[in-house]
Tab-separated table of C-alpha atoms in Angstrom:
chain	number	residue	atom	x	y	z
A	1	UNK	CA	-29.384	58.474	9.164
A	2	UNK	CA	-31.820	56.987	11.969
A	3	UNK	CA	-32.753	53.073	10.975
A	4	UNK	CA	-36.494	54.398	10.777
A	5	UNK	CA	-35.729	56.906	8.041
A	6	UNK	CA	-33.982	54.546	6.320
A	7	UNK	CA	-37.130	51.482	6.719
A	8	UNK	CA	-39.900	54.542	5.470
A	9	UNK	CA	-37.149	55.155	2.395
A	10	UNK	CA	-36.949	51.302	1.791
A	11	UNK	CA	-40.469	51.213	2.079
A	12	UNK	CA	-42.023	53.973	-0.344
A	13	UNK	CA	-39.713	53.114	-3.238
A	14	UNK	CA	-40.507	49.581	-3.158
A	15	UNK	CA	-44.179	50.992	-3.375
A	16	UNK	CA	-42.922	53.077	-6.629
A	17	UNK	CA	-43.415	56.015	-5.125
A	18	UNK	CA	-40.288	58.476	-3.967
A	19	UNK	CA	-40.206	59.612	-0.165
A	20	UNK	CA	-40.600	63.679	0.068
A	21	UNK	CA	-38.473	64.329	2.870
A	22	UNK	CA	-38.314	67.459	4.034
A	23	UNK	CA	-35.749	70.312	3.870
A	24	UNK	CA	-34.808	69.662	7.396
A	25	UNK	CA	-34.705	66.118	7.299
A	26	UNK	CA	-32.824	65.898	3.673
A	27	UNK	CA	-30.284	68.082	5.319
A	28	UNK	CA	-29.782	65.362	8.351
A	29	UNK	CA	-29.749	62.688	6.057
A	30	UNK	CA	-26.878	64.108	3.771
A	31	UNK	CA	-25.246	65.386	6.519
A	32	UNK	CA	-25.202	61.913	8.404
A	33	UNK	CA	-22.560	59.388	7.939
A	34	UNK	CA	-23.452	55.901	5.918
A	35	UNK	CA	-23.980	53.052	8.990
A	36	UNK	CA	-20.183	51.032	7.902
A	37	UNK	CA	-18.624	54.720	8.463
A	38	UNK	CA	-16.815	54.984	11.348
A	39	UNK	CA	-13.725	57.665	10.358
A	40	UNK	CA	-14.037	60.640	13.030
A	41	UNK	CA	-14.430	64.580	11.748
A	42	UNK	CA	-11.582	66.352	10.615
A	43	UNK	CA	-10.447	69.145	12.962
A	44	UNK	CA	-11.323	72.341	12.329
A	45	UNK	CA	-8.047	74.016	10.908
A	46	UNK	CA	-6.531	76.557	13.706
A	47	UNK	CA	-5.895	79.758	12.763
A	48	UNK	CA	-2.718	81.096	12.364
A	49	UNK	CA	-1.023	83.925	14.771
A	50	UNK	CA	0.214	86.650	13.368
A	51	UNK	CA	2.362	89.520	14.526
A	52	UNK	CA	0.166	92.339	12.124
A	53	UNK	CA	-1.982	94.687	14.164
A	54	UNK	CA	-4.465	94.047	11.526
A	55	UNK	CA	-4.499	91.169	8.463
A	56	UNK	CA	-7.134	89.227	6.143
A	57	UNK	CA	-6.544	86.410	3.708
A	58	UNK	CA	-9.455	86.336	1.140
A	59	UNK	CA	-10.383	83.592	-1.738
A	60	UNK	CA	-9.017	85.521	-4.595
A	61	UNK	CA	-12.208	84.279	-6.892
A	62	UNK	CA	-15.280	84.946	-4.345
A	63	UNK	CA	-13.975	87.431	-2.220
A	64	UNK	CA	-14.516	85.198	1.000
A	65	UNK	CA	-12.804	85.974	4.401
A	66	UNK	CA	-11.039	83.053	5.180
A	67	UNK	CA	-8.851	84.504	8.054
A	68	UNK	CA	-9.118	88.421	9.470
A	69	UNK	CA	-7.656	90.381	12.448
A	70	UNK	CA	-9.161	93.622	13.083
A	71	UNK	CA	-9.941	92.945	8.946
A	72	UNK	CA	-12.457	95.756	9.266
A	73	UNK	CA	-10.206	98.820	11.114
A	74	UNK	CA	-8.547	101.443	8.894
A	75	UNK	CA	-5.197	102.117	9.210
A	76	UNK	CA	-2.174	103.861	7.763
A	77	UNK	CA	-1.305	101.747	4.251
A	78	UNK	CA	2.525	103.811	3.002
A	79	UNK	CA	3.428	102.614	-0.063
A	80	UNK	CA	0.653	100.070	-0.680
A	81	UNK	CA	-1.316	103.359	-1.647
A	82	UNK	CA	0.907	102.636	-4.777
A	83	UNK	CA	-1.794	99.833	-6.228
A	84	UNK	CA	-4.857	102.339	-6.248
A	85	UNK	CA	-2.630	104.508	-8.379
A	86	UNK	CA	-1.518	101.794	-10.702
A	87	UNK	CA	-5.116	101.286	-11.129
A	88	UNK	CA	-6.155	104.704	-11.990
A	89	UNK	CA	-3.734	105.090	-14.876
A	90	UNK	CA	-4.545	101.641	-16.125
A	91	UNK	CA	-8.180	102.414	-16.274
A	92	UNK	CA	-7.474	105.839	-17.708
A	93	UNK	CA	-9.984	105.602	-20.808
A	94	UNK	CA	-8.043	105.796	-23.950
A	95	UNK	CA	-4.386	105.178	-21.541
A	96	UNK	CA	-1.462	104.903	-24.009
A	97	UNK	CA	1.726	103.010	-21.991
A	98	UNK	CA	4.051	103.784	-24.604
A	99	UNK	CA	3.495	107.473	-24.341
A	100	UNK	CA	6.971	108.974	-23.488
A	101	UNK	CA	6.927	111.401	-20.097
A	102	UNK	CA	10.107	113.737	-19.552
A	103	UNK	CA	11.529	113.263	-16.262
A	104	UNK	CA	11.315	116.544	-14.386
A	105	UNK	CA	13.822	117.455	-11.480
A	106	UNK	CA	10.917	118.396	-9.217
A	107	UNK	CA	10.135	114.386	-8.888
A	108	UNK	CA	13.885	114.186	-7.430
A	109	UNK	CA	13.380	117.060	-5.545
A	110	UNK	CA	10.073	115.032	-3.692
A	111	UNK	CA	12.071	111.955	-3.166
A	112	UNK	CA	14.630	114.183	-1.249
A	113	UNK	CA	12.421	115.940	0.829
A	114	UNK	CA	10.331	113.117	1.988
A	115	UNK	CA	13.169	110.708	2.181
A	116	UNK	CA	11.044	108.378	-0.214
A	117	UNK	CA	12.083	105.089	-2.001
A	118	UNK	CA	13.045	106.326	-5.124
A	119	UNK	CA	13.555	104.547	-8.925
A	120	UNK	CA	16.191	106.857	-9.612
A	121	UNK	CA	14.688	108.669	-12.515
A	122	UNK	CA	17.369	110.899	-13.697
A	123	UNK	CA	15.992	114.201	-15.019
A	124	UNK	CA	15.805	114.776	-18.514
A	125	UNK	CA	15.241	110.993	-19.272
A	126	UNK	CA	12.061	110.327	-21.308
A	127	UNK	CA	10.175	106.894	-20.015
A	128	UNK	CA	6.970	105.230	-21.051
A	129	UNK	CA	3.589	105.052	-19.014
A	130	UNK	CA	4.781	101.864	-18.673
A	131	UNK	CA	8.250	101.719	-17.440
A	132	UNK	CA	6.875	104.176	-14.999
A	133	UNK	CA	4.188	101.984	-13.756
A	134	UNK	CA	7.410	99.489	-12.708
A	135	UNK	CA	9.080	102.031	-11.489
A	136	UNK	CA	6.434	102.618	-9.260
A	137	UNK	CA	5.605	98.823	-8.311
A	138	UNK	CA	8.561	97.105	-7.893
A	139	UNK	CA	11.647	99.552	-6.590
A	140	UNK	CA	8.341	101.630	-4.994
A	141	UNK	CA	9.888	104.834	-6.856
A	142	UNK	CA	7.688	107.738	-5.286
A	143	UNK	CA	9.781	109.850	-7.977
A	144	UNK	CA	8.028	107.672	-11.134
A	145	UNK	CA	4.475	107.881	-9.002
A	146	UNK	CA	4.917	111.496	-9.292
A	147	UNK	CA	5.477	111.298	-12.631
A	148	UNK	CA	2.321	109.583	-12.843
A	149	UNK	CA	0.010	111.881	-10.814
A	150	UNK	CA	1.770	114.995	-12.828
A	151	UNK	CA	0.944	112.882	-16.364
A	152	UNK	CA	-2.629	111.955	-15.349
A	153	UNK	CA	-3.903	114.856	-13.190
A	154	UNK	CA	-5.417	117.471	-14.862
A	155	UNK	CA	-4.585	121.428	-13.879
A	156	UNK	CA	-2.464	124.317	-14.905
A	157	UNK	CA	0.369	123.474	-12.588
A	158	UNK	CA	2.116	120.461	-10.844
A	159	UNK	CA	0.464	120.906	-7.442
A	160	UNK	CA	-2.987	121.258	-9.668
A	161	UNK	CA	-2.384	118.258	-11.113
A	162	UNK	CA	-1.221	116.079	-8.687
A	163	UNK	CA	-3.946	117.337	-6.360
A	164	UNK	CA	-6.214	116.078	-9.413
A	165	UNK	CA	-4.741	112.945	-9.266
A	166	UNK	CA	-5.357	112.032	-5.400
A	167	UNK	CA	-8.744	113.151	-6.029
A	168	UNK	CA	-8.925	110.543	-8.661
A	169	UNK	CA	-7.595	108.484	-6.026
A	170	UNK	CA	-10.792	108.787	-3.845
A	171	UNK	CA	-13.088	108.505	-6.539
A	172	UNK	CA	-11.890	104.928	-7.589
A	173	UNK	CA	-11.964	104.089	-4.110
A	174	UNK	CA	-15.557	105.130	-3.440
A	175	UNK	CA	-16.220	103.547	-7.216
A	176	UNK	CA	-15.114	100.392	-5.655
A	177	UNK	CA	-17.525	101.071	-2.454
A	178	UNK	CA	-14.145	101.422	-0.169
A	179	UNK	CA	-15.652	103.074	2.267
A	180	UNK	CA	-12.588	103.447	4.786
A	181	UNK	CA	-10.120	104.180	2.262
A	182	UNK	CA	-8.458	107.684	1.996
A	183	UNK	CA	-5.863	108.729	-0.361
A	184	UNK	CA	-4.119	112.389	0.639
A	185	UNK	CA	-0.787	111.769	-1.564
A	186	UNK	CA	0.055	109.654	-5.118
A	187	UNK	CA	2.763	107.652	-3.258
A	188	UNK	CA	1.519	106.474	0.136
A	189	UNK	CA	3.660	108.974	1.799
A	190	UNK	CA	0.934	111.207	3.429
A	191	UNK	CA	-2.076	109.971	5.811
A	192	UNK	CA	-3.648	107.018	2.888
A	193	UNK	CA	-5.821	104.929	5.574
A	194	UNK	CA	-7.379	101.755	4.593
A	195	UNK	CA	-8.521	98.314	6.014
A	196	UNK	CA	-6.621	95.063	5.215
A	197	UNK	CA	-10.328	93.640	4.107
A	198	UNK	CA	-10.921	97.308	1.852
A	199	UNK	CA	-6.966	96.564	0.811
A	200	UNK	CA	-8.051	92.974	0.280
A	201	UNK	CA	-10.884	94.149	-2.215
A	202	UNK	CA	-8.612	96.743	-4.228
A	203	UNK	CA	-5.808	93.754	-4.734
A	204	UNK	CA	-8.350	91.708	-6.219
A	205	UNK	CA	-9.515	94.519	-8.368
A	206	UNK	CA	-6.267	95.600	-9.528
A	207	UNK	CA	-5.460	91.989	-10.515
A	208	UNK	CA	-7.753	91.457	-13.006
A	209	UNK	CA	-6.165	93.982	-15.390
A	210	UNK	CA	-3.522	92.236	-17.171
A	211	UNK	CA	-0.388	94.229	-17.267
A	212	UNK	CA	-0.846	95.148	-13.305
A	213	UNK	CA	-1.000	91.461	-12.811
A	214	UNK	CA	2.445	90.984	-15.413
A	215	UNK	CA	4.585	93.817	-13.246
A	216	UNK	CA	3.650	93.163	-9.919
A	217	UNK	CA	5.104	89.100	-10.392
A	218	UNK	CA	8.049	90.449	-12.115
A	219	UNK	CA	11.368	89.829	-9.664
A	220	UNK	CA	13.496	92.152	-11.630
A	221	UNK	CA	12.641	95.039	-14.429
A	222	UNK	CA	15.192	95.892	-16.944
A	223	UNK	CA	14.918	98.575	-19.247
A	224	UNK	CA	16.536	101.605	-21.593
A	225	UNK	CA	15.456	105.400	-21.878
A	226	UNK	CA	16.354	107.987	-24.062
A	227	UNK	CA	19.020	110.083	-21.783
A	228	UNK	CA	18.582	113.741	-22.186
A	229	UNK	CA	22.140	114.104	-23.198
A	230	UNK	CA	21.198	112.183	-26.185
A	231	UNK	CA	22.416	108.738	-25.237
A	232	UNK	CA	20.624	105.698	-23.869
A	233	UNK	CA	19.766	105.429	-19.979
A	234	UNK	CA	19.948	101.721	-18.736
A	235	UNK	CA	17.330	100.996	-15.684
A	236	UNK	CA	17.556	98.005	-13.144
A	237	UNK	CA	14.477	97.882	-10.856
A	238	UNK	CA	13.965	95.292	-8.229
A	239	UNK	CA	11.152	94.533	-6.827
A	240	UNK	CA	10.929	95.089	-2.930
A	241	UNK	CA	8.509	93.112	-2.146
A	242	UNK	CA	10.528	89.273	-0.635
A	243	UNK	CA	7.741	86.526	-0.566
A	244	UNK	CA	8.322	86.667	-4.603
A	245	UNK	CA	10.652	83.732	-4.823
A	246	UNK	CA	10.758	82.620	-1.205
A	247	UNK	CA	6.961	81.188	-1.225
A	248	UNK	CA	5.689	78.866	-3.670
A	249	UNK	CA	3.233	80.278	-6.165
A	250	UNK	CA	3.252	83.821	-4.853
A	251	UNK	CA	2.381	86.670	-8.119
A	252	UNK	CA	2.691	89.561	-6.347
A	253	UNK	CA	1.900	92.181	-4.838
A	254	UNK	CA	3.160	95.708	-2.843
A	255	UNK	CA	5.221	96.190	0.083
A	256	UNK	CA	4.607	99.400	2.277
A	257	UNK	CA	6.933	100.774	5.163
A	258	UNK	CA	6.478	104.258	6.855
A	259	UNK	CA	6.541	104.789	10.462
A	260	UNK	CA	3.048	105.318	10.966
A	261	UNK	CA	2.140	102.231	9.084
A	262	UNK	CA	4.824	100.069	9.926
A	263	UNK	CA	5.492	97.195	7.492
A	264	UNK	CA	2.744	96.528	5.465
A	265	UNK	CA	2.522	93.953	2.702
A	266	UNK	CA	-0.724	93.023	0.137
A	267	UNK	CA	0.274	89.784	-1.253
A	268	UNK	CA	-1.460	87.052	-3.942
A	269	UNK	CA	-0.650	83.220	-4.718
A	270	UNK	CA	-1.788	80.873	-6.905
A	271	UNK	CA	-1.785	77.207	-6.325
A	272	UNK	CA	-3.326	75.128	-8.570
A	273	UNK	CA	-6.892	76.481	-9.298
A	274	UNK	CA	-7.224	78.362	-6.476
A	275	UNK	CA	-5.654	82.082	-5.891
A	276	UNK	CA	-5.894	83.828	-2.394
A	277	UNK	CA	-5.053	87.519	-1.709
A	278	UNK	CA	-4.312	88.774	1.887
A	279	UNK	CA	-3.222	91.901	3.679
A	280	UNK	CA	-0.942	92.406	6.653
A	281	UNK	CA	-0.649	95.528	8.173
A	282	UNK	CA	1.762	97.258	11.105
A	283	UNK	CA	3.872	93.829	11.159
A	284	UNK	CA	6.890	93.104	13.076
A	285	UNK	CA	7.635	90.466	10.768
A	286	UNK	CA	5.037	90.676	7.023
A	287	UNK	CA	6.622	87.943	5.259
A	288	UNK	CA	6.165	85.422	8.335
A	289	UNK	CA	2.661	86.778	8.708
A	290	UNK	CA	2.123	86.316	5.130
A	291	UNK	CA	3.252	82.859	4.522
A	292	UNK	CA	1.336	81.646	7.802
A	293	UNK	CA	-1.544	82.880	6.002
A	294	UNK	CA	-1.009	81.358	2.762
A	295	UNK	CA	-0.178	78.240	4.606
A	296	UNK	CA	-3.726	78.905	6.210
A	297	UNK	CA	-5.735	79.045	2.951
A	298	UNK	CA	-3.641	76.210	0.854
A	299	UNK	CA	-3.268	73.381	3.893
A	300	UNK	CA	0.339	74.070	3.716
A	301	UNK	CA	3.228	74.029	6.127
A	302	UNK	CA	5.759	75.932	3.626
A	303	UNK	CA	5.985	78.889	6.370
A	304	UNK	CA	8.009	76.608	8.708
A	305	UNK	CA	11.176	76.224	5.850
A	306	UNK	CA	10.591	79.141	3.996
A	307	UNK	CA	13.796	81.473	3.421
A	308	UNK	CA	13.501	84.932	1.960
A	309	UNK	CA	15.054	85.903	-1.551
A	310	UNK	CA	18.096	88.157	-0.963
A	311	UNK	CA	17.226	91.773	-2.860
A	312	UNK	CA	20.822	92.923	-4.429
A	313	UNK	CA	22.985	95.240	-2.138
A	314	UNK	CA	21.528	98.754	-4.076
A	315	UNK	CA	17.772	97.421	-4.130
A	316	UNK	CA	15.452	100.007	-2.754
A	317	UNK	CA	13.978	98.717	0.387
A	318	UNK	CA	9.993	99.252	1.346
């Protein structure tokens, strides 16, 4: 602030009067260091390289960019696809998780002839909405997301049905305004396009729901399912996705790996009060990528000592 501000200031409230300054020059003066201040600027904070063809970081409460590379270009998602239909059957009015669905040996079959991560449903095994909602999230089971689309579609046949279900797909995503998002399969598997802002948007979505938010954190799922020999099934699911564990505060969120899409990753970490949610996609190295970005949006350095969580030798990889 100018020593002539500060003498008309002096001057009108000794006069009992107060000094209108206008929004221009009550910007300056708030924006202008006291006279005994002499501590330079911060820097700005530099942005972090990343090896993703395309990545955002976003405040997890506002929605605000606070880092994007080619944030607003669509591109092949895989298995990340997997979130939007998490978030269908969640917000299926009247959705029942401990409804019991019969394992059919056509979700096998699909596993097989896509060579798909897989939870290993075993035919004949009856498991609730919500085991198969893990089973979906964490091992990336395209078996259990068929069981989904099959439970949730609507249609006389499977292929009805499941077609139902991708077109419920594209509804929530043009519900949600994502206007480059395409779903043309339940699991990821087909040509799903999205941005890593639109992906970005859809985490942040899918996170407020509760259970989502409980799976997608959990490291390891354990569970039992009627068998259909009569017996009890016992289920071990891990969850692919390697930041959980390996970076400080991180609850979540989907790994994706095709070849068209390369590795993909939506992640989410909470520090404090503040949560950020971020996107990498076609990465050479997602979990790098991902903690730079973190790093980025926390004022951290944790990327530089960071070492991943090992995933058990039979863990489904994605």
């Amino acid at each position: 602030m100018t020593a002539r501000v500060l003498t008309s200031r002096a001057a009108a409230i000794a006069g009992g009067a107060l000094l209108a300054l206008s929004p221009l020059t009550a910007q300056a003066a708030q924006a202008a260091p006291a006279p005994h201040t002499a501590s330079p600027a911060q820097p700005a904070r530099t942005a972090p390289a990343v090896a993703a063809k395309g990545a955002v970081l976003v405040d997890g409460a506002t929605g605000k960019t606070l880092f994007g590379k080619e944030a607003d270009t669509a591109r092949p998602i895989a298995s990340t696809a997997k979130i939007m239909a998490a978030s269908v059957v969640l917000e299926t009015r009247g959705v029942d998780l401990e409804k019991q669905v019969p394992v059919k040996q056509a979700y096998r079959d699909y596993v097989t002839q896509h060579g798909s991560s897989t939870a290993d449903l075993q035919t004949g095994d009856k498991l609730t909405v919500r085991q198969l909602l893990y089973a979906t999230l964490l091992p990336s089971g395209a078996d259990a997301a068929y069981a989904l689309a099959d439970t949730f579609g609507t249609g006389a046949t499977e292929a009805e049905r499941t077609a139902s279900f991708i077109s419920q797909l594209n509804a929530k995503a043009a519900e949600l305004h994502l206007t480059h998002t395409t779903f043309d399969s339940f699991d990821g598997g087909g040509t799903d396009t999205s941005t890593p802002a639109e992906l970005a948007k859809l985490a942040r979505h899918a996170m407020r729901n509760d259970t989502f938010r409980t799976i997608v954190k959990t490291k390891q799922y354990k569970g039992e399912a009627p068998a259909a020999n009569g017996r009890t099934r016992y289920y071990t699911w891990n969850n692919t996705n390697q930041l959980l564990g390996s970076y400080t505060g991180v609850i979540g969120i989907k790994t994706g790996t095709t070849t068209p899409a390369g590795d993909c990753l939506v992640f989410a970490a909470t520090r404090g009060d503040k949560t950020l949610i971020g996107t990498v996609l076609n990465s050479k190295d997602r979990y790098a990528d991902a903690a730079k970005l973190l790093d980025h949006g926390f004022g951290t350095t944790a990327a530089r000592t960071m070492k991943l969580r090992a995933l058990p030798a039979n863990s489904q990889r994605d």
